[in-house]
Amino acid sequence: MTVARAPRGALALLASTQLLLILDTAIVNVALPSIGQDLGSGSAGLSWVANAYLITFGGLLLLGGRVADLFGHRRIFLGGLGLLAAASALGALAPNARALVAARAVQGIGAALAAAAAFALLLVLFPEGPGRHRALGAFAAMGGLGGVLGTVLGGVLTDVLGWRSTFWLNVVAAVVLLLLGPVRLKGTAHSPTGRGFDLAGALTATGGLGLIAYALVGGAENGRLSAATLGTAGAGLALLAVFAVVENRTAVPLVPPAVFARPSLRLANALSGLAQMTLFPMFFLVSLYLQSVLGYEPLGGGLGLLPLSLVVVAVAPQTGRLILRIGLTRTMTLGFVLLCAGTLWLALALTADGTFFSTVLAPSLLLGAALPLVMVTTNVAATAEVAPEETGLASGLVNTSQQFGSVLGLAILVAVAAARTESATVAARTTGFRAALLLGATFAAIAALLSVRLRLPAPATAPPRQDRAGDPAASQTRGE
């Protein structure tokens, strides 16, 4: 597709989908206390309103990406949005906590399909180069904005219209995107590969990832080192080991082993996960610090992250230009250095008697600049060697890396914060938050050191092809 207007409209649609998926997670988290009061659910039941979504979302991203390759990116994208809308409506009408948890699990399935297919469509619409860098910058900007908008809208809607309105907002947004999809994505459909489907690989990969996600998000409730947590994690790892064996033996693998043989792809996905191990818990810990130490209301805690998000929106569109000027690897390393510096600054600035302006504001601005640099460059590196028939697979891999980085980082850093908190005083809470953020800065430092090793293969230079008339320039004018 060479017409600029069509990709621009498609990018707006895909970026809006990214905004909706991030907003959905944040907006429901804000509404959880009201949900508990209305449905009479305790803290354990409420935790599964969030966890059910995370487990199915994280467990199905890889499968969703590959299914999109096999059955059509646009088809799976629209189907995922439709499922998300239907599940959100069921959540809004849920008569009890169990029904709401079930609806959230189905929401996660729809979100996984929509997210993986949306990223794959972006890769199809924007080939490797400055256009893709700008598109990934738009994704990063919408992700940063979605977290804050979700927190703000969650507080406003819950206070004014009740918690069910947060689910109806998802329904309206998903339906609008669903109606615009066939128009904005016209011409993006591709023919299914028709290579068959690796059922054994799908079952073992989804089961393994789902069990590991279950162990990570349920560890806070069951105990990080409890038999249930360790047993579930062990079962998940065993299924992934079976998955590796299956992929090496089947004729039509879900994830071809040759894909994992690419060093740059492995490193880029690892770096993407490390980035989220720092970033995602940081948002959670900062909001918690503003509320539990500085005494902000939930809405105020969300607004405290607004300056960071505004910097993300400003810097993200410029990331592509920076990549062209100093190179992908240097831009990535710069991003991780800023992420480490910002997280370290934030950790050292926290005090029990501080204010938002003296503790959070300045380091959060630095973190806002780091976030798009890290997210855009890791996504570029993770998709640089992708063939057209692998776009969904690449999308599933990088989304899975990010999702599991988020869940793993949150589990580790929250456990560190809790272990260092010996009492319920604000000083003890501050000590715990500081220790957790220092560990997050360590993750970013490790990523900065690893990023300098990233080496993408040089694009192959093929001789110009002649068309039927024998004119080599004719093929170039068609963009081949």
Coordinates of C-alpha atoms in Angstrom, one line a residue:
M1 CA 0.0 0.0 0.0
T2 CA 1.7 3.2 -1.2
V3 CA -0.9 5.8 -0.6
A4 CA 0.0 7.8 2.5
R5 CA -3.5 8.5 3.6
A6 CA -4.6 4.9 3.9
P7 CA -1.7 3.9 6.2
R8 CA -2.2 7.0 8.2
G9 CA -5.8 6.1 8.9
A10 CA -4.9 2.5 9.6
L11 CA -2.2 3.6 12.0
A12 CA -4.7 5.8 13.9
L13 CA -7.0 2.8 14.2
L14 CA -4.3 0.5 15.3
A15 CA -2.8 3.0 17.8
S16 CA -6.3 3.6 19.2
T17 CA -6.6 -0.1 19.8
Q18 CA -3.3 -0.1 21.7
L19 CA -4.7 2.9 23.7
L20 CA -7.9 0.9 24.5
L21 CA -6.0 -2.2 25.6
I22 CA -3.8 -0.3 28.0
L23 CA -6.7 1.9 29.2
D24 CA -8.8 -1.2 29.9
T25 CA -6.2 -2.6 32.3
A26 CA -5.8 0.7 34.2
I27 CA -9.5 1.7 34.3
V28 CA -10.6 -1.6 35.9
N29 CA -7.9 -1.6 38.5
V30 CA -9.1 1.8 39.7
A31 CA -12.7 0.5 39.9
L32 CA -11.8 -2.7 42.0
P33 CA -12.7 -1.2 45.4
S34 CA -16.1 -0.2 44.2
I35 CA -16.6 -3.6 42.6
G36 CA -15.8 -5.3 45.9
Q37 CA -18.3 -3.2 47.8
D38 CA -21.1 -3.8 45.2
L39 CA -20.6 -7.5 44.6
G40 CA -19.6 -8.3 48.2
S41 CA -16.2 -9.8 47.1
G42 CA -13.2 -10.0 49.4
S43 CA -9.6 -9.0 48.4
A44 CA -8.9 -12.5 47.0
G45 CA -11.9 -12.4 44.7
L46 CA -11.0 -8.9 43.6
S47 CA -7.5 -9.9 42.8
W48 CA -8.8 -12.4 40.3
V49 CA -10.8 -9.7 38.5
A50 CA -7.4 -8.4 37.4
N51 CA -5.5 -11.7 37.3
A52 CA -8.0 -13.6 35.1
Y53 CA -7.4 -10.9 32.4
L54 CA -3.6 -11.0 32.8
I55 CA -3.4 -14.8 32.6
T56 CA -5.4 -15.3 29.4
F57 CA -3.9 -12.2 27.8
G58 CA -0.3 -13.3 28.5
G59 CA -0.9 -16.9 27.8
L60 CA -2.5 -16.4 24.4
L61 CA -0.4 -13.7 22.8
L62 CA 2.0 -16.1 21.0
L63 CA -0.8 -18.2 19.8
G64 CA -2.8 -15.2 18.7
G65 CA 0.0 -13.9 16.6
R66 CA 0.5 -17.2 14.8
V67 CA -3.2 -17.6 14.3
A68 CA -3.2 -14.2 12.7
D69 CA -0.5 -15.3 10.2
L70 CA -2.4 -18.5 9.4
F71 CA -6.0 -17.1 9.1
G72 CA -5.6 -13.5 8.3
H73 CA -4.4 -10.5 10.3
R74 CA -7.5 -8.3 9.7
R75 CA -9.9 -11.2 10.4
I76 CA -8.3 -12.0 13.7
F77 CA -8.0 -8.3 14.6
L78 CA -11.7 -7.7 14.1
G79 CA -12.6 -11.0 15.8
G80 CA -10.5 -10.1 18.8
L81 CA -12.2 -6.6 19.1
G82 CA -15.6 -8.2 18.8
L83 CA -14.8 -10.7 21.5
L84 CA -13.5 -7.9 23.7
A85 CA -16.6 -5.9 23.2
A86 CA -18.9 -8.9 24.0
A87 CA -16.9 -9.8 27.1
S88 CA -16.9 -6.2 28.3
A89 CA -20.7 -6.2 28.0
L90 CA -20.9 -9.4 30.1
G91 CA -18.7 -7.8 32.7
A92 CA -20.9 -4.7 32.9
L93 CA -23.9 -7.0 33.5
A94 CA -22.2 -9.4 35.8
P95 CA -24.4 -10.3 38.8
N96 CA -21.6 -11.6 41.0
A97 CA -17.8 -11.8 41.3
R98 CA -17.5 -15.2 39.6
A99 CA -19.4 -14.0 36.5
L100 CA -17.1 -10.9 36.4
V101 CA -14.0 -13.0 36.7
A102 CA -15.2 -15.2 33.8
A103 CA -15.9 -12.1 31.7
R104 CA -12.5 -10.8 32.4
A105 CA -10.9 -14.0 31.3
V106 CA -12.7 -13.8 28.0
Q107 CA -11.7 -10.1 27.7
G108 CA -8.1 -11.3 28.0
I109 CA -8.6 -13.7 25.1
G110 CA -10.1 -11.0 22.9
A111 CA -7.3 -8.6 23.9
A112 CA -4.6 -11.1 23.0
L113 CA -6.0 -11.7 19.6
A114 CA -6.5 -8.0 18.9
A115 CA -3.1 -6.9 20.2
A116 CA -1.1 -9.5 18.3
A117 CA -3.0 -8.9 15.1
A118 CA -2.8 -5.1 15.4
F119 CA 1.0 -5.2 15.8
A120 CA 1.2 -7.6 12.8
L121 CA -0.9 -5.3 10.7
L122 CA 1.4 -2.4 11.6
L123 CA 4.4 -4.5 10.4
V124 CA 2.6 -5.2 7.1
L125 CA 1.6 -1.6 6.5
F126 CA 4.9 -0.1 7.4
P127 CA 8.0 -1.9 6.1
E128 CA 11.3 -1.6 7.9
G129 CA 12.5 2.0 7.8
P130 CA 11.6 5.5 9.1
G131 CA 7.9 4.9 8.4
R132 CA 7.8 1.9 10.8
H133 CA 9.8 3.8 13.4
R134 CA 7.2 6.6 13.4
A135 CA 4.4 4.1 13.6
L136 CA 6.0 2.3 16.6
G137 CA 6.5 5.8 18.1
A138 CA 2.7 6.3 17.9
F139 CA 2.2 3.0 19.6
A140 CA 4.5 3.9 22.4
A141 CA 2.8 7.3 22.8
M142 CA -0.7 5.7 23.0
G143 CA 0.6 3.1 25.5
G144 CA 1.9 5.8 27.8
L145 CA -1.2 7.9 27.5
G146 CA -3.5 4.9 28.0
G147 CA -2.2 4.2 31.5
V148 CA -2.9 7.7 32.7
L149 CA -6.2 8.1 30.9
G150 CA -7.4 4.8 32.4
T151 CA -6.5 5.9 35.9
V152 CA -8.2 9.3 35.5
L153 CA -11.3 8.0 33.7
G154 CA -11.6 5.1 36.1
G155 CA -11.8 7.4 39.0
V156 CA -14.2 9.8 37.4
L157 CA -16.6 7.2 35.9
T158 CA -16.6 5.1 39.1
D159 CA -17.4 8.2 41.2
V160 CA -20.1 9.6 38.9
L161 CA -21.7 6.6 37.1
G162 CA -20.5 3.5 39.1
W163 CA -18.0 0.8 38.2
R164 CA -20.2 -0.8 35.5
S165 CA -19.7 2.3 33.4
T166 CA -16.0 1.5 33.0
F167 CA -17.0 -1.7 31.2
W168 CA -19.6 0.0 29.1
L169 CA -16.8 2.5 28.0
N170 CA -14.8 -0.5 26.7
V171 CA -17.9 -1.7 24.8
V172 CA -18.4 1.6 23.1
A173 CA -14.7 2.1 22.2
A174 CA -14.4 -1.5 20.9
V175 CA -17.5 -1.2 18.8
V176 CA -16.4 2.1 17.2
L177 CA -13.0 0.5 16.3
L178 CA -14.8 -2.6 15.0
L179 CA -17.0 -0.5 12.7
L180 CA -14.0 1.5 11.4
G181 CA -11.8 -1.5 11.0
P182 CA -13.1 -2.8 7.6
V183 CA -12.8 0.8 6.1
R184 CA -9.4 1.8 7.6
L185 CA -7.9 -1.6 7.0
K186 CA -9.2 -2.1 3.5
G187 CA -6.6 -3.8 1.3
T188 CA -4.6 -5.2 4.2
A189 CA -6.0 -8.7 4.0
H190 CA -3.6 -11.4 3.0
S191 CA -4.1 -15.0 1.8
P192 CA -3.9 -17.6 4.5
T193 CA -0.7 -19.7 4.3
G194 CA -2.7 -22.9 4.2
R195 CA 0.2 -24.8 5.8
G196 CA -1.9 -26.5 8.4
F197 CA -2.0 -25.9 12.2
D198 CA 0.3 -27.2 14.9
L199 CA -2.3 -28.2 17.4
A200 CA 0.2 -29.9 19.8
G201 CA 2.4 -26.8 19.7
A202 CA -0.5 -24.5 20.3
L203 CA -1.8 -26.5 23.3
T204 CA 1.7 -26.9 25.0
A205 CA 2.7 -23.3 24.4
T206 CA -0.6 -21.8 25.5
G207 CA -0.8 -24.1 28.5
G208 CA 2.8 -23.5 29.5
L209 CA 2.6 -19.7 29.2
G210 CA -0.8 -19.7 31.0
L211 CA 0.4 -21.7 33.9
I212 CA 3.5 -19.5 34.3
A213 CA 1.3 -16.4 34.2
Y214 CA -1.0 -18.0 36.8
A215 CA 2.0 -18.7 39.1
L216 CA 3.3 -15.2 38.8
V217 CA 0.0 -13.3 39.3
G218 CA -1.3 -15.8 42.0
G219 CA 2.0 -15.9 43.9
A220 CA 1.0 -12.9 46.0
E221 CA -2.1 -14.7 47.2
N222 CA -0.7 -18.2 47.6
G223 CA 2.9 -17.3 48.6
R224 CA 5.8 -16.9 46.3
L225 CA 7.5 -20.0 47.5
S226 CA 4.4 -22.1 48.3
A227 CA 3.9 -25.6 46.9
A228 CA 1.0 -24.3 44.8
T229 CA 3.0 -21.5 43.2
L230 CA 6.2 -23.6 42.6
G231 CA 4.2 -26.6 41.3
T232 CA 2.2 -24.4 38.9
A233 CA 5.4 -22.7 37.6
G234 CA 7.1 -26.1 37.3
A235 CA 4.2 -27.5 35.3
G236 CA 4.3 -24.5 33.0
L237 CA 8.1 -24.9 32.4
A238 CA 7.6 -28.6 31.7
L239 CA 4.9 -27.8 29.1
L240 CA 7.2 -25.3 27.4
A241 CA 10.0 -28.0 27.3
V242 CA 7.5 -30.3 25.6
F243 CA 6.7 -27.5 23.3
A244 CA 10.3 -27.1 22.3
V245 CA 10.5 -30.9 21.5
V246 CA 7.3 -30.7 19.5
E247 CA 8.5 -27.8 17.4
N248 CA 11.7 -29.6 16.4
R249 CA 9.7 -32.6 15.3
T250 CA 6.6 -31.4 13.6
A251 CA 6.5 -30.6 9.9
V252 CA 4.5 -27.4 10.4
P253 CA 5.7 -25.8 13.7
L254 CA 3.8 -23.0 15.5
V255 CA 7.2 -21.3 16.0
P256 CA 9.8 -22.6 13.6
P257 CA 13.1 -23.4 15.4
A258 CA 15.0 -21.3 12.9
V259 CA 13.3 -18.2 14.3
F260 CA 14.9 -18.6 17.7
A261 CA 18.3 -19.2 15.9
R262 CA 18.4 -15.5 15.1
P263 CA 20.7 -13.8 17.8
S264 CA 19.3 -10.3 17.3
L265 CA 15.7 -11.5 17.7
R266 CA 16.5 -13.4 20.9
L267 CA 18.4 -10.4 22.4
A268 CA 15.7 -7.9 21.3
N269 CA 13.0 -9.9 23.0
A270 CA 15.0 -10.3 26.2
L271 CA 15.7 -6.5 26.2
S272 CA 12.0 -5.9 25.7
G273 CA 11.1 -8.0 28.7
L274 CA 13.8 -6.3 30.8
A275 CA 12.4 -2.9 29.9
Q276 CA 9.0 -3.9 31.1
M277 CA 10.4 -5.4 34.3
T278 CA 11.5 -1.9 35.2
L279 CA 8.7 0.2 33.6
F280 CA 5.5 -1.6 34.6
P281 CA 6.3 -1.9 38.3
M282 CA 7.5 1.7 38.4
F283 CA 4.1 3.0 37.4
F284 CA 2.4 0.8 40.1
L285 CA 4.9 1.8 42.8
V286 CA 4.8 5.5 42.1
S287 CA 1.0 5.5 42.2
L288 CA 1.1 3.5 45.5
Y289 CA 3.7 5.9 47.0
L290 CA 1.6 8.9 46.1
Q291 CA -1.5 7.4 47.8
S292 CA -0.1 5.4 50.7
V293 CA 2.7 7.8 51.7
L294 CA 1.8 11.2 50.4
G295 CA -1.9 10.7 51.0
Y296 CA -3.3 11.3 47.5
E297 CA -6.7 10.1 46.4
P298 CA -6.6 7.4 43.7
L299 CA -7.5 10.1 41.1
G300 CA -4.6 12.2 42.3
G301 CA -2.3 9.3 42.2
G302 CA -3.2 8.8 38.5
L303 CA -2.8 12.5 37.7
G304 CA 0.7 12.3 39.3
L305 CA 1.8 10.3 36.3
L306 CA 0.4 12.8 33.8
P307 CA 3.6 14.8 33.3
L308 CA 5.5 11.5 32.5
S309 CA 2.8 10.6 29.9
L310 CA 3.0 14.0 28.3
V311 CA 6.7 13.7 27.9
V312 CA 6.2 10.2 26.3
V313 CA 3.7 11.7 23.8
A314 CA 6.2 14.5 22.9
V315 CA 9.3 12.3 22.6
A316 CA 7.8 9.2 20.9
P317 CA 7.3 10.8 17.5
Q318 CA 10.9 12.0 17.5
T319 CA 12.4 8.6 18.2
G320 CA 12.6 7.6 14.6
R321 CA 14.6 10.7 13.7
L322 CA 17.0 9.9 16.5
I323 CA 17.4 6.4 15.2
L324 CA 18.3 7.8 11.8
R325 CA 20.8 10.2 13.3
I326 CA 22.8 8.1 15.7
G327 CA 21.7 4.5 14.9
L328 CA 19.4 1.9 16.4
T329 CA 21.8 0.4 18.9
R330 CA 23.0 3.8 20.3
T331 CA 19.4 5.0 20.6
M332 CA 18.5 1.9 22.5
T333 CA 21.4 2.1 24.8
L334 CA 20.7 5.8 25.5
G335 CA 17.1 4.8 26.3
F336 CA 18.2 2.2 28.8
V337 CA 20.8 4.5 30.4
L338 CA 18.0 7.1 30.9
L339 CA 15.7 4.5 32.3
C340 CA 18.3 3.4 34.8
A341 CA 19.2 7.0 35.7
G342 CA 15.5 8.0 36.1
T343 CA 14.6 4.9 38.2
L344 CA 17.7 5.4 40.4
W345 CA 16.9 9.1 40.8
L346 CA 13.4 8.3 41.7
A347 CA 14.4 5.7 44.3
L348 CA 16.9 8.0 46.0
A349 CA 14.4 11.0 45.9
L350 CA 11.6 9.2 47.8
T351 CA 11.1 10.4 51.3
A352 CA 8.4 9.8 53.9
D353 CA 7.7 13.6 54.3
G354 CA 8.2 14.6 50.7
T355 CA 5.9 16.2 48.1
F356 CA 5.1 15.3 44.6
F357 CA 7.2 18.2 43.3
S358 CA 10.2 17.3 45.4
T359 CA 10.3 13.6 44.9
V360 CA 8.4 12.4 41.8
L361 CA 8.1 15.1 39.2
A362 CA 11.7 15.6 38.0
P363 CA 12.7 11.9 37.7
S364 CA 9.4 11.0 36.1
L365 CA 10.2 13.5 33.3
L366 CA 13.4 11.7 32.6
L367 CA 11.6 8.4 32.7
G368 CA 9.0 9.8 30.2
A369 CA 11.9 10.4 27.7
A370 CA 13.4 7.0 28.3
L371 CA 10.1 5.0 27.8
P372 CA 9.6 5.6 24.0
L373 CA 13.3 5.3 23.2
V374 CA 13.4 1.9 24.9
M375 CA 10.0 0.6 23.6
V376 CA 10.4 1.8 20.0
T377 CA 14.0 0.5 19.6
T378 CA 13.3 -2.9 21.1
N379 CA 10.3 -3.4 18.9
V380 CA 12.3 -2.3 15.8
A381 CA 15.0 -4.8 16.6
A382 CA 12.6 -7.6 17.4
T383 CA 10.9 -7.2 14.0
A384 CA 13.8 -6.3 11.8
E385 CA 14.3 -9.8 10.3
V386 CA 10.6 -10.6 9.9
A387 CA 9.4 -12.1 6.7
P388 CA 5.9 -11.2 5.5
E389 CA 4.5 -14.6 6.6
E390 CA 6.0 -14.2 10.1
T391 CA 4.6 -10.8 11.1
G392 CA 2.0 -12.3 13.4
L393 CA 4.6 -14.6 15.0
A394 CA 7.0 -11.7 15.6
S395 CA 4.1 -9.7 17.1
G396 CA 3.2 -12.5 19.4
L397 CA 6.8 -13.0 20.5
V398 CA 7.5 -9.4 21.4
N399 CA 4.1 -8.9 23.0
T400 CA 4.6 -12.0 25.1
S401 CA 8.1 -10.8 26.1
Q402 CA 6.6 -7.5 27.2
Q403 CA 3.6 -9.0 29.0
F404 CA 5.7 -11.5 30.9
G405 CA 8.3 -8.9 31.7
S406 CA 5.5 -6.7 33.2
V407 CA 4.1 -9.6 35.3
L408 CA 7.5 -10.9 36.4
G409 CA 8.8 -7.5 37.2
L410 CA 5.7 -6.6 39.2
A411 CA 5.8 -9.9 41.2
I412 CA 9.5 -9.4 42.0
L413 CA 9.5 -5.7 42.9
V414 CA 6.3 -5.9 44.9
A415 CA 7.8 -8.8 46.8
V416 CA 10.9 -6.8 47.5
A417 CA 8.9 -3.8 48.7
A418 CA 6.8 -6.0 51.0
A419 CA 9.9 -7.8 52.4
R420 CA 11.6 -4.5 53.3
T421 CA 8.5 -3.1 54.9
E422 CA 8.6 -4.1 58.6
S423 CA 5.7 -2.1 59.7
A424 CA 2.8 -0.1 58.4
T425 CA 4.4 3.3 58.9
V426 CA 5.0 5.7 56.0
A427 CA 8.7 5.5 56.6
A428 CA 8.7 1.7 56.3
R429 CA 6.6 1.9 53.1
T430 CA 9.0 4.4 51.7
T431 CA 11.9 2.1 52.5
G432 CA 10.2 -0.7 50.7
F433 CA 9.4 1.3 47.6
R434 CA 13.0 2.6 47.5
A435 CA 14.4 -0.9 47.6
A436 CA 12.1 -2.1 44.9
L437 CA 13.0 0.8 42.6
L438 CA 16.7 0.2 43.1
L439 CA 16.2 -3.3 41.9
G440 CA 14.3 -1.9 38.9
A441 CA 17.3 0.4 38.1
T442 CA 19.5 -2.7 38.2
F443 CA 17.4 -4.4 35.6
A444 CA 17.7 -1.3 33.4
A445 CA 21.5 -1.2 33.9
I446 CA 21.7 -4.9 32.8
A447 CA 19.7 -4.1 29.8
A448 CA 21.9 -1.1 28.9
L449 CA 25.0 -3.3 29.1
L450 CA 23.4 -6.0 26.9
S451 CA 22.0 -3.5 24.4
V452 CA 25.5 -2.6 23.1
R453 CA 25.9 -6.2 21.9
L454 CA 22.9 -5.8 19.5
R455 CA 23.9 -6.3 15.9
L456 CA 21.3 -6.4 13.2
P457 CA 22.2 -8.1 10.0
A458 CA 22.8 -5.8 7.0
P459 CA 20.1 -5.9 4.5
A460 CA 20.9 -8.0 1.4
T461 CA 21.6 -6.0 -1.7
A462 CA 20.0 -7.7 -4.7
P463 CA 20.7 -6.6 -8.3
P464 CA 17.9 -4.7 -9.9
R465 CA 15.3 -6.9 -11.5
Q466 CA 14.2 -6.3 -15.1
D467 CA 10.6 -6.2 -15.9
R468 CA 9.1 -7.8 -19.0
A469 CA 10.2 -4.8 -21.1
G470 CA 13.8 -5.2 -19.8
D471 CA 13.8 -1.9 -17.9
P472 CA 15.4 -2.3 -14.4
A473 CA 14.2 1.2 -13.4
A474 CA 10.5 0.2 -13.9
S475 CA 10.5 -2.2 -11.0
Q476 CA 12.1 0.4 -8.8
T477 CA 9.3 2.9 -9.5
R478 CA 6.8 0.3 -8.3
G479 CA 8.5 0.2 -4.9
E480 CA 9.9 -3.4 -5.3

